[in-house]
CSV table of C-alpha atoms in Angstrom, one decimal:
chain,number,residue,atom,x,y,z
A,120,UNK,CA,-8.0,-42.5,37.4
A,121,UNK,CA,-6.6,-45.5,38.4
A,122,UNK,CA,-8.1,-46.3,41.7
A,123,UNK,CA,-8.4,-48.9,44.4
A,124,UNK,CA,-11.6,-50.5,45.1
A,125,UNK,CA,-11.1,-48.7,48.9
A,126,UNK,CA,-10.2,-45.8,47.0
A,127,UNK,CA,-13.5,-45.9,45.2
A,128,UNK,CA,-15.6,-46.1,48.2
A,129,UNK,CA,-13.8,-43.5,49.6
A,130,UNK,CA,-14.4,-41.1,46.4
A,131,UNK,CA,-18.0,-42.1,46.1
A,132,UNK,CA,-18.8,-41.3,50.0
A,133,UNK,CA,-17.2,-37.7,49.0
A,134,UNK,CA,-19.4,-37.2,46.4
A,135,UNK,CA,-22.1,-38.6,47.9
A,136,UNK,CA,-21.7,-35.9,50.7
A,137,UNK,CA,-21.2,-33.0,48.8
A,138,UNK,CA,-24.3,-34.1,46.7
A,139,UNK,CA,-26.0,-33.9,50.2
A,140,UNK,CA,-24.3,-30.5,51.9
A,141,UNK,CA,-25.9,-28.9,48.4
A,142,UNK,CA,-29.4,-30.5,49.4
A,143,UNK,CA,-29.0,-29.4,52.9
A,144,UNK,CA,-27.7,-25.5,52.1
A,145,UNK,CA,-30.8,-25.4,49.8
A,146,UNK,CA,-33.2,-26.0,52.4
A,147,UNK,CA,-31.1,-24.0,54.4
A,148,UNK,CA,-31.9,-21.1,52.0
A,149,UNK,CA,-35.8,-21.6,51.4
A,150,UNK,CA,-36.9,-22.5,55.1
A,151,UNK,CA,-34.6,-19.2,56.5
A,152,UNK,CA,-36.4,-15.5,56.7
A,153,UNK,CA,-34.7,-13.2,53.7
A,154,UNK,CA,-33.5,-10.7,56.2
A,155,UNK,CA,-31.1,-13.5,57.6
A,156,UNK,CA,-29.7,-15.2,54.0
A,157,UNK,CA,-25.8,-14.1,54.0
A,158,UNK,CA,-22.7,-16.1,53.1
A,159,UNK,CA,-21.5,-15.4,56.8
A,160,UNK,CA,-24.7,-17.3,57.7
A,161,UNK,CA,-24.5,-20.3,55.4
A,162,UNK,CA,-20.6,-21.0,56.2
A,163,UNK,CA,-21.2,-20.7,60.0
A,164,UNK,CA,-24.5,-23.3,59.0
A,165,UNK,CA,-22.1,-25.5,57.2
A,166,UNK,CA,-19.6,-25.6,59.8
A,167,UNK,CA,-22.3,-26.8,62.6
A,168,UNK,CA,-23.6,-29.5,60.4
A,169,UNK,CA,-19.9,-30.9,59.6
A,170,UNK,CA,-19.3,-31.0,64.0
A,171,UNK,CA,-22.3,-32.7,64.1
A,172,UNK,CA,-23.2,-35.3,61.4
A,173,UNK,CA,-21.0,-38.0,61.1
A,174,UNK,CA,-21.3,-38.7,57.4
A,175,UNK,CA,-20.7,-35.3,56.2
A,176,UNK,CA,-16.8,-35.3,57.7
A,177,UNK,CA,-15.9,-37.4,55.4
A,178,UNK,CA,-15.9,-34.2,53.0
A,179,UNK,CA,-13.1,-32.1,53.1
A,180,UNK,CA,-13.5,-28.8,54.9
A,181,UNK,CA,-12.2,-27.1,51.4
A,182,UNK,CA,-14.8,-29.2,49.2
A,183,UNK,CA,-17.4,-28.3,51.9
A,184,UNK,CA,-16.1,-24.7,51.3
A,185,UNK,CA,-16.4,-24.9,47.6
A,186,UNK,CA,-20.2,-26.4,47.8
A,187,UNK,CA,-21.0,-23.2,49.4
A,188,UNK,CA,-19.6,-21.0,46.9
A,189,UNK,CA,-21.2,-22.6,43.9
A,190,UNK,CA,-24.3,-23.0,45.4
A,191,UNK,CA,-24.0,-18.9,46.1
A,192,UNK,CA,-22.8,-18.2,42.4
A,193,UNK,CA,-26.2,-20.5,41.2
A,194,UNK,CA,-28.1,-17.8,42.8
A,195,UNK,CA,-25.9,-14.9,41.3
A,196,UNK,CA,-26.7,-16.7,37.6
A,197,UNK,CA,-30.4,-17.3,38.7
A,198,UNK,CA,-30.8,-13.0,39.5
A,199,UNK,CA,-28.4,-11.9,36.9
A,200,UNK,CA,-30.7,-13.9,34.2
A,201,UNK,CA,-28.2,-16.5,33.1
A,202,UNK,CA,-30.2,-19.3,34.6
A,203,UNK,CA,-32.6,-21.3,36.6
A,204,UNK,CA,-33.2,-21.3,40.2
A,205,UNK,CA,-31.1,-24.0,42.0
A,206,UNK,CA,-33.0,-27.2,42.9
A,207,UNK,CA,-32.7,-30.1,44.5
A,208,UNK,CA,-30.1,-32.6,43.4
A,209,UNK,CA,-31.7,-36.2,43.5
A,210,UNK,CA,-29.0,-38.8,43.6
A,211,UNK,CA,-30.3,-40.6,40.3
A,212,UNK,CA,-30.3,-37.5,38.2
A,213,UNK,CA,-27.1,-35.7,39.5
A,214,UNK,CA,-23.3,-36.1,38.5
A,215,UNK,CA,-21.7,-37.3,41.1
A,216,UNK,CA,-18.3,-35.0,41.9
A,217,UNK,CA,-16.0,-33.5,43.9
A,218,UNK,CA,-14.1,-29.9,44.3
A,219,UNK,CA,-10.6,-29.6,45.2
A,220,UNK,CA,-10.1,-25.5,45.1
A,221,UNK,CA,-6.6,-25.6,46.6
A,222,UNK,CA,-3.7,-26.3,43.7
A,223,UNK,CA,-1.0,-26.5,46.3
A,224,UNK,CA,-2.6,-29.2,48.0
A,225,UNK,CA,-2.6,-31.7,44.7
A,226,UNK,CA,1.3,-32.5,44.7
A,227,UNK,CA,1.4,-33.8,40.8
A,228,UNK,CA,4.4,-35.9,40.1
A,229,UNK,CA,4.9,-37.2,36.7
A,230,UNK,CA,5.6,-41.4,36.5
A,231,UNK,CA,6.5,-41.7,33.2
A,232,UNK,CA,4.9,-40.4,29.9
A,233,UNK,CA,1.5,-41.9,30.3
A,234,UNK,CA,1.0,-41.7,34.0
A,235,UNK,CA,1.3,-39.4,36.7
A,236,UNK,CA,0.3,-38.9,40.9
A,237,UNK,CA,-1.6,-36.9,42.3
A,238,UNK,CA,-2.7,-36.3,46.1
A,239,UNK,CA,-6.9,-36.4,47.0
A,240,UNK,CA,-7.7,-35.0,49.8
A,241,UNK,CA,-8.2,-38.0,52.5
A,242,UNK,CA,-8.1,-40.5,50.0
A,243,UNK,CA,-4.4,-40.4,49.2
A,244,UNK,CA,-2.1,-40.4,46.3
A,245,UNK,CA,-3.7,-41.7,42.7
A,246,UNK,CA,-2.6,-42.5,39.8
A,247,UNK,CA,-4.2,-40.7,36.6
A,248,UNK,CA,-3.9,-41.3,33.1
A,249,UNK,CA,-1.8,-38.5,31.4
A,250,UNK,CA,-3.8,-37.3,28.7
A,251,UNK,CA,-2.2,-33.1,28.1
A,252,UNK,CA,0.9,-31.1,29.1
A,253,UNK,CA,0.1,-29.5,32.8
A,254,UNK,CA,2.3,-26.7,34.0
A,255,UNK,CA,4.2,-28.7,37.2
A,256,UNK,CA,7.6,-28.5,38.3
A,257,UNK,CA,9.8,-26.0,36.4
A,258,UNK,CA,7.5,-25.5,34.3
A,259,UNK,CA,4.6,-23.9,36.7
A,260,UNK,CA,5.1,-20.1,37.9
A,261,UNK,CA,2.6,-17.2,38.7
A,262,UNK,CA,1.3,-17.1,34.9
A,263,UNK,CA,1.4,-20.5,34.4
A,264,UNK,CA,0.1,-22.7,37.2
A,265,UNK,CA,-2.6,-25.6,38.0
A,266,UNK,CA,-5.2,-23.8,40.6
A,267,UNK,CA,-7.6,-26.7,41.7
A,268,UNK,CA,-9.2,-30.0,40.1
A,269,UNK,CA,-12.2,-31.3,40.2
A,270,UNK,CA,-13.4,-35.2,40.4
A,271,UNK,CA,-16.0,-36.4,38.4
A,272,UNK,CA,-17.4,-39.9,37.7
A,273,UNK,CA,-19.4,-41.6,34.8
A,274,UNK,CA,-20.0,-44.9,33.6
A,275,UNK,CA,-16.4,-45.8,32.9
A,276,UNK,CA,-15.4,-44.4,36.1
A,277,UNK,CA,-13.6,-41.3,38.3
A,278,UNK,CA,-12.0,-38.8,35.9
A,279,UNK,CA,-10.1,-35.9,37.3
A,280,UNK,CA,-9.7,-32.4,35.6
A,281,UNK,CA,-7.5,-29.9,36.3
A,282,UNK,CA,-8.7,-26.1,36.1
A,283,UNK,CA,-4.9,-24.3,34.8
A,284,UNK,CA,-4.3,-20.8,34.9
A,285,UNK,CA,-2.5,-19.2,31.8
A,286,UNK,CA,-1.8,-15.9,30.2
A,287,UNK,CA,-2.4,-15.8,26.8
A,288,UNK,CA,-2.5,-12.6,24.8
A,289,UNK,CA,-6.1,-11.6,23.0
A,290,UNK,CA,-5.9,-12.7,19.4
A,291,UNK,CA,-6.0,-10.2,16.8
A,292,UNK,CA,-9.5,-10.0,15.3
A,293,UNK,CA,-9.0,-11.8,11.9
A,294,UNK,CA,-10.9,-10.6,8.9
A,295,UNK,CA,-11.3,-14.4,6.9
A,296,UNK,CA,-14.1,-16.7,5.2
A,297,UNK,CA,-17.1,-16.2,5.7
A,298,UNK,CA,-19.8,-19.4,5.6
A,299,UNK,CA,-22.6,-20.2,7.0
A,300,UNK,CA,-23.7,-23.1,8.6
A,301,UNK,CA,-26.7,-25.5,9.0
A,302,UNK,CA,-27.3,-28.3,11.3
A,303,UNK,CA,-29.4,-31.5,10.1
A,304,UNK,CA,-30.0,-35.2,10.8
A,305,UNK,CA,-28.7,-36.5,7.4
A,306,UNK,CA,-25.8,-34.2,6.8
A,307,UNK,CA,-24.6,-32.9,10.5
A,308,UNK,CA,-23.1,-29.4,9.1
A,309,UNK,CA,-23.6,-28.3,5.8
A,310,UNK,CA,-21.4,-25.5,4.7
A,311,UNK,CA,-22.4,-23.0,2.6
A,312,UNK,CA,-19.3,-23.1,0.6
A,313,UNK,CA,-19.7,-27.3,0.1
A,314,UNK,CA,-17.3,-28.1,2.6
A,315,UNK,CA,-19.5,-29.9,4.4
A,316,UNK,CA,-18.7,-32.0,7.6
A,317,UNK,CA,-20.1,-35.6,8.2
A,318,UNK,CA,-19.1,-38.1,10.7
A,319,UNK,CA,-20.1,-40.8,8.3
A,320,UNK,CA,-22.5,-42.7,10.2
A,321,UNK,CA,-25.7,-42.6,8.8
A,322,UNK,CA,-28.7,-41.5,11.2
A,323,UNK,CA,-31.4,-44.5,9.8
A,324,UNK,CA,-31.2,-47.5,10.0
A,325,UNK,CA,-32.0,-49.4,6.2
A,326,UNK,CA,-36.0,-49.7,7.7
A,327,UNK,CA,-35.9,-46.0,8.1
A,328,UNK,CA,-36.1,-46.1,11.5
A,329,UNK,CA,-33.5,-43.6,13.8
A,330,UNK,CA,-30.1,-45.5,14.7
A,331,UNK,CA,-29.3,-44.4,18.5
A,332,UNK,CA,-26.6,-46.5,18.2
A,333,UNK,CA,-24.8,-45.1,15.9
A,334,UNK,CA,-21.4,-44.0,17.4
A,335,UNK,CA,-20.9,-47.9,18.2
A,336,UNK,CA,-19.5,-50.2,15.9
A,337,UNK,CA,-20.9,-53.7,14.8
A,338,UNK,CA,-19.8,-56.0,17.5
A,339,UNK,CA,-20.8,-53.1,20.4
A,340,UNK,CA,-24.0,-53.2,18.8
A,341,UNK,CA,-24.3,-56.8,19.3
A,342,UNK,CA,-23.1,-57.0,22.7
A,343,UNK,CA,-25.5,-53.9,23.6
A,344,UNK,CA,-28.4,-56.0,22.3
A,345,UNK,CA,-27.5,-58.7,24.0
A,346,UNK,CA,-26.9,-57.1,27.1
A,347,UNK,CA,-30.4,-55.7,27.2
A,348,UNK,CA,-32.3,-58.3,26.3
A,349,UNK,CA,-30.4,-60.0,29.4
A,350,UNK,CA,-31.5,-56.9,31.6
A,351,UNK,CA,-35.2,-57.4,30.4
A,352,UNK,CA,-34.9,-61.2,30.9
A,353,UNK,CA,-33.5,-60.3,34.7
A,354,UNK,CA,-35.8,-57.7,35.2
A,355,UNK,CA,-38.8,-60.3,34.4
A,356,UNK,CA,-38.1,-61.6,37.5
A,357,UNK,CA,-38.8,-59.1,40.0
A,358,UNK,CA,-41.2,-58.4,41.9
A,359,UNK,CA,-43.5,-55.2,42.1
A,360,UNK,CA,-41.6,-53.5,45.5
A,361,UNK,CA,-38.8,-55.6,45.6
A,362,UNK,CA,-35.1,-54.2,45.3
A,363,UNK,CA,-32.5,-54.7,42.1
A,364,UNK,CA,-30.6,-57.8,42.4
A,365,UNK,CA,-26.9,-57.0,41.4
A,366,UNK,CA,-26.3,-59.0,38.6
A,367,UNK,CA,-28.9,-56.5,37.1
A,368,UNK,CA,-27.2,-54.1,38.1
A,369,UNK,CA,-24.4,-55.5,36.9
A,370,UNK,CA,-25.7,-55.1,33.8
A,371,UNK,CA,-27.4,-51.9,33.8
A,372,UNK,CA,-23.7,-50.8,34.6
A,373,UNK,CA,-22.3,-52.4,31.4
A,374,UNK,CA,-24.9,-51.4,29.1
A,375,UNK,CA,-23.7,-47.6,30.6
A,376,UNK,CA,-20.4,-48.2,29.7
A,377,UNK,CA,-21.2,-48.5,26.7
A,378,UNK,CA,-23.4,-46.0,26.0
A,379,UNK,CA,-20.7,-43.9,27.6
A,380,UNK,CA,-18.4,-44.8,25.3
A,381,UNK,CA,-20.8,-44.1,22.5
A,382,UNK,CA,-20.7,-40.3,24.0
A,383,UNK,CA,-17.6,-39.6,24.0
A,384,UNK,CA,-17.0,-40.5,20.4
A,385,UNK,CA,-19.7,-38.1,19.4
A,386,UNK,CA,-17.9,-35.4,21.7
A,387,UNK,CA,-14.6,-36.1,20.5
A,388,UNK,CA,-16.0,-35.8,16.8
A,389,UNK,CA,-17.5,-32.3,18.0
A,390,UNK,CA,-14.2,-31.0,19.3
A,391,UNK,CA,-12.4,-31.8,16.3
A,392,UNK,CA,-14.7,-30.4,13.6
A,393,UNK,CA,-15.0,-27.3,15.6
A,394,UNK,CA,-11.9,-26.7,16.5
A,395,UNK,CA,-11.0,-27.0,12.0
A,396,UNK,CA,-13.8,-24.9,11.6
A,397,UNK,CA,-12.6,-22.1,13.9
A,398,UNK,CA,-9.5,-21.7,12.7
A,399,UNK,CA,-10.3,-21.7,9.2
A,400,UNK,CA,-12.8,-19.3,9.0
A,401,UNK,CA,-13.3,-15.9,10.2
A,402,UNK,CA,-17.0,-15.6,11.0
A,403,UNK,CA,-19.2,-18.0,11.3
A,404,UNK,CA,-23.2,-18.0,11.0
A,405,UNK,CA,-25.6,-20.3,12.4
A,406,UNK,CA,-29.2,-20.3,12.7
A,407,UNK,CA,-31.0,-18.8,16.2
A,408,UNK,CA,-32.2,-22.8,17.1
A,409,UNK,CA,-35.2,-23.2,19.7
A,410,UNK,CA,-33.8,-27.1,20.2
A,411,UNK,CA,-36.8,-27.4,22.9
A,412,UNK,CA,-39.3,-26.8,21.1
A,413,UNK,CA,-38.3,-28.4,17.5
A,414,UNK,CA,-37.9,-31.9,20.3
A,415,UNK,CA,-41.2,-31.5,21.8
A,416,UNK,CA,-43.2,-34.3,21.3
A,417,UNK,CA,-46.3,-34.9,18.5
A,418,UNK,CA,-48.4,-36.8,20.9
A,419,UNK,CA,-51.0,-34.2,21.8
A,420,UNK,CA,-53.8,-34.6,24.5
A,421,UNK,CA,-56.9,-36.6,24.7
A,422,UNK,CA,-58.8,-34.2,22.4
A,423,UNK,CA,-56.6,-33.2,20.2
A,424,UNK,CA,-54.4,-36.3,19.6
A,425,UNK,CA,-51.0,-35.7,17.3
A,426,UNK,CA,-50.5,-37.3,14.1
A,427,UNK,CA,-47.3,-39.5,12.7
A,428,UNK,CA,-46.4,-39.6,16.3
A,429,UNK,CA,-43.4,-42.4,16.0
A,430,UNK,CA,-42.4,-40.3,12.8
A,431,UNK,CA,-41.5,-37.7,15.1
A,432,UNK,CA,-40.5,-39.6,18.0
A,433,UNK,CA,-37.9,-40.6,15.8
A,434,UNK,CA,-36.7,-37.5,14.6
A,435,UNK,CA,-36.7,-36.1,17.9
A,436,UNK,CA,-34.3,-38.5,18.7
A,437,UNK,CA,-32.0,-38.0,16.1
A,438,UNK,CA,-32.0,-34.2,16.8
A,439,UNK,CA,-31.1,-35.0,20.2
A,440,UNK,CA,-28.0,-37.5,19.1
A,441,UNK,CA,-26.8,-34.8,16.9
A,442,UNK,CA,-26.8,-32.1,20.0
A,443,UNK,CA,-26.8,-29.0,17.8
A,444,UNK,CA,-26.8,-26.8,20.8
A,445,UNK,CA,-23.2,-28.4,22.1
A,446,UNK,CA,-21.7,-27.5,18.7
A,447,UNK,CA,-22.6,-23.8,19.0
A,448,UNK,CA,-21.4,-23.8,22.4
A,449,UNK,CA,-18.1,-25.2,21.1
A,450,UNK,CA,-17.7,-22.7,18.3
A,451,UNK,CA,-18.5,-20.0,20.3
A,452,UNK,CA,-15.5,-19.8,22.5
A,453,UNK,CA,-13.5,-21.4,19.5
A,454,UNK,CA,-14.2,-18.5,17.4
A,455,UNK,CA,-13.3,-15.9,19.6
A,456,UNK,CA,-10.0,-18.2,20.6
A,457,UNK,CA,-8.7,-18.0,17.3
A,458,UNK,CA,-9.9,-13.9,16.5
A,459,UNK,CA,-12.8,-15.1,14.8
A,460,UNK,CA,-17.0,-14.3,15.2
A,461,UNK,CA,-19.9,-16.4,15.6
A,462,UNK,CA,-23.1,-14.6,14.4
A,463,UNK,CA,-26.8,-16.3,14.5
A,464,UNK,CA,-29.5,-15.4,12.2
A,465,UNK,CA,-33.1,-16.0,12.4
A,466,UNK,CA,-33.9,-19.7,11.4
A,467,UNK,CA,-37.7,-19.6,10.1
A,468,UNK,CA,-37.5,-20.1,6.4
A,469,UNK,CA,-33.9,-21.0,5.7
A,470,UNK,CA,-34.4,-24.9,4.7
A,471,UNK,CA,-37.7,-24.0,2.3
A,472,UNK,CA,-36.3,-20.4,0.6
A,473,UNK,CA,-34.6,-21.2,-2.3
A,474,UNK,CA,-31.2,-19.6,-2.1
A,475,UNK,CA,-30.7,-19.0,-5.9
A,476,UNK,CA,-34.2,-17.2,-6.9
A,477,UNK,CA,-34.8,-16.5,-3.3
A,478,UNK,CA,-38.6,-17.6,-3.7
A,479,UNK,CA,-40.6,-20.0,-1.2
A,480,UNK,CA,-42.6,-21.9,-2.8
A,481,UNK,CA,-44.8,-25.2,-1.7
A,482,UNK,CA,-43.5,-28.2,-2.5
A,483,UNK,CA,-39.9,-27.3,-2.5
A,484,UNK,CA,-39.0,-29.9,0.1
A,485,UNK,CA,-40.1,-33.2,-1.5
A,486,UNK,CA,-38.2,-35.1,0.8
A,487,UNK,CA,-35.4,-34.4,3.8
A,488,UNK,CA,-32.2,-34.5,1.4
A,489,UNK,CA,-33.4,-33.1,-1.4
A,490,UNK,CA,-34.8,-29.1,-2.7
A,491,UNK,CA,-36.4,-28.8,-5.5
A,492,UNK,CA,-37.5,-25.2,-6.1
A,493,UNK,CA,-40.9,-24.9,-8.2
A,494,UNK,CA,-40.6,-21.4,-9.1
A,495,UNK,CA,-40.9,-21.9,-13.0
A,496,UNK,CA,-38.5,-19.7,-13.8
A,497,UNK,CA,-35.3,-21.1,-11.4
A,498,UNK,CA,-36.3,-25.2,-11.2
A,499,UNK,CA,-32.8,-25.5,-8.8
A,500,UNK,CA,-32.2,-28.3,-6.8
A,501,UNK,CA,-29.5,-29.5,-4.8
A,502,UNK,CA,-29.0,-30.9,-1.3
A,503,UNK,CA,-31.5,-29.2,1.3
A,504,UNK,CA,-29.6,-29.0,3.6
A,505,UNK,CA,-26.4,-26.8,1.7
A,506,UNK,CA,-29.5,-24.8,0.2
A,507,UNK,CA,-30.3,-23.9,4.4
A,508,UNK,CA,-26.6,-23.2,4.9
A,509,UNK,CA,-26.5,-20.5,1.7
A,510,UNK,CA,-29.2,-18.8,3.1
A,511,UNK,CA,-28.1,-18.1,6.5
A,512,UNK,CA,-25.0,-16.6,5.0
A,513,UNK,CA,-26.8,-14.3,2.7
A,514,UNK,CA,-29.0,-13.4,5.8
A,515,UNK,CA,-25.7,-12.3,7.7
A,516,UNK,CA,-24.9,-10.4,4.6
A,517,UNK,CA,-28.1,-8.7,4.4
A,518,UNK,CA,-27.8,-7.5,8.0
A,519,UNK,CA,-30.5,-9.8,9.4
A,520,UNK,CA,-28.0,-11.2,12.4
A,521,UNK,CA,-29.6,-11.1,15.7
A,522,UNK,CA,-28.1,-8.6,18.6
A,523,UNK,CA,-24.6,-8.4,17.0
A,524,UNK,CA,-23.3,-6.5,19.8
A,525,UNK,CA,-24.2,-8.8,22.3
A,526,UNK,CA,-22.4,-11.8,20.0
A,527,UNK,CA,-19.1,-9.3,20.4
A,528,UNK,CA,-19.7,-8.9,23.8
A,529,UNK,CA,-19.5,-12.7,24.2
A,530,UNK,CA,-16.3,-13.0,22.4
A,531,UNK,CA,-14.6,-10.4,24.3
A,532,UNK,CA,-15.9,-12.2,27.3
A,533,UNK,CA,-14.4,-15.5,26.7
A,534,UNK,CA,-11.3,-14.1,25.4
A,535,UNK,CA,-10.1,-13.1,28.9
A,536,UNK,CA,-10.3,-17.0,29.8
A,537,UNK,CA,-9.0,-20.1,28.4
A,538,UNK,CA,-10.0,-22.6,31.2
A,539,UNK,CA,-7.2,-25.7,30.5
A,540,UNK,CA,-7.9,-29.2,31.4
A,541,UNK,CA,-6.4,-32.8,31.4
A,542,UNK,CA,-8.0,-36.0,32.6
């Protein structure tokens, strides 16, 4: 979004007080008796607080209205098993954003064919970049029609995205390949019929050591260096107590941008190479990951202390860069988009079986890349990681998949909704 520096402020103060009408609703919730928790009771409590602090009015009374309900549905998720209890939202640690639940209210006019307007709710009318087709005008009717927005910011800035309501039929399940995937550090999805997708940029740096970087190319990489050596040089100069001057924050903002920038690549990457793989293949199979655990760190307590503890740091980190657990998310619903299944199997001895003589045997794994069975009868070896992937897809094929009908259950579930957006 292109936005005025008064614009900005405005926005920020928004977000700022939703951030805080979620804070206040939660101790709302825990300090009031059970017998008196109701929705009735929490909109008539967010009503009073909006006639009589200041600062919160600044939200709209729909935004206000649209805290509640999430915060409501957080609790729904929390019973029904889906997730956590809601907590507190710190201001460091939380995305700061907005709700606009009203479609009417947005007025989207198309500039030209990279820009459009848009009307925020006591902010005014914006310009936003076009980035995908949205149903205004002639185009929107009852079937096909934008419902709300929301506003989020990150280190390059607001974004806004629109939620768009579409009926779509159900896809015909389809009946095609069948491969199996694994996820690794030096090869991010092996296939199990060699078609194996890489984003060609290696994880290590020519030391060995774990390239967080990666995503950037050579001159980013120089400029983020340089940028925070300047922020530990600035920061040298503080003292204990005393609050950030804003050239480092100034900096601290740029090396964000940055890394922001770094993200979305990797996301974009994801979105691709999912979206190929969905529509290629009919089922997928992936490997039941416990991503928590496999990061959890080697260091160990004061009597037991953990061994190659940088070793692992290091590989924790790559793990994390590769964010396995966004993929599945993203070939989940892509599957079932395009009539296809996504099937897990369980993971424990998929990257030392070997997939040809189907023995385990020690020794297999002489390094990360490489298997090298020891059975004396097979002596295979090939890439460890495409020797994982063949595995999981016999496991599928043996009947080993985990909960099957809960896996359709999902894909009938996200079939009924294709959320749309643009920003």
């Amino acid at each position: 979004m292109a936005l005025t520096p008064a614009q900005v402020r405005l926005m920020d103060d928004q977000a700022h007080a939703a951030r805080a009408m979620w804070n206040l609703l939660h101790d709302w919730w825990t300090m009031t008796p059970k017998c008196r928790r109701s929705l009735k009771a929490a909109d008539e409590a967010v009503r009073q607080a909006r006639k009589e602090i200041d600062w919160l009015g600044v939200l709209p009374a729909q935004a206000a209205q649209s805290v509640l309900k999430t915060y409501f549905q957080a609790w729904r998720n929390c019973w029904d098993g889906r997730a956590g209890e809601p907590s507190f939202k710190a201001r460091l640690r939380s995305v700061m954003s907005v709700d606009i639940p009203q479609g009417r209210d947005l007025n989207i006019v198309r500039v030209h064919r990279r820009w459009g307007m848009v009307n925020i709710p006591k902010v005014g009318r914006v310009r936003f970049r076009w980035t995908k087709d949205l149903p205004v005008g002639k185009r929107a009717d009852q079937e096909n029609r934008i419902t709300g927005a929301r506003l989020v910011k990150d280190a390059l800035g607001w974004h806004i995205v629109f939620r768009v309501q579409t009926l779509e039929p159900t896809p015909e399940p389809r009946h095609g390949l069948e491969v199996g995937i694994d996820a690794g550090v030096n090869l991010p999805l092996a296939l199990s019929d060699g078609n194996h997708q890489d984003h060609g940029r290696p994880p290590r740096l020519p030391d060995g050591k774990a390239d967080r970087d990666k995503w950037l190319n050579t001159g980013e990489k120089a400029r983020l260096l340089r940028l925070e050596r300047r922020a530990a040089h600035r920061k040298s100069f503080r003292k204990p107590g005393q609050k950030t001057s804003h050239r480092l924050k100034r900096t601290y903002d740029q090396i964000k941008q940055l890394r922001a920038r770094a993200t979305r690549r990797a996301v974009d990457w994801q979105h691709k190479t999912t979206t190929a793989l969905a529509k290629q293949y009919g089922v997928i199979v992936v490997e039941d990951l416990h991503i928590t655990k496999m990061v959890k760190s080697a260091r160990g307590t004061v009597e037991k202390p953990g061994k190659n503890v940088a070793q692992k740091a290091g590989l924790n980190r790559a793990i994390s860069q590769e964010a396995w657990g966004r993929t599945v998310t993203m070939l989940t619903y892509k599957t079932a988009r395009h009539g296809g299944l996504l099937v897990k199997v369980p993971a424990p001895g998929t990257s030392l079986r070997c997939s040809v003589c189907g023995f385990t045997t020690p020794g297999s794994r002489e390094d990360q890349a490489t298997f090298v069975c020891k059975n004396p009868g097979c002596g295979w070896s090939g890439n460890a990681d495409w020797n994982a992937s063949r595995n999981v897809l016999h496991l599928y094929r043996m009947g080993h998949a985990l909960i099957p009908a809960a896996g359709r259950a999902v894909v009938r579930r996200a079939r009924r909704v294709k959320p749309a957006t643009a920003r």
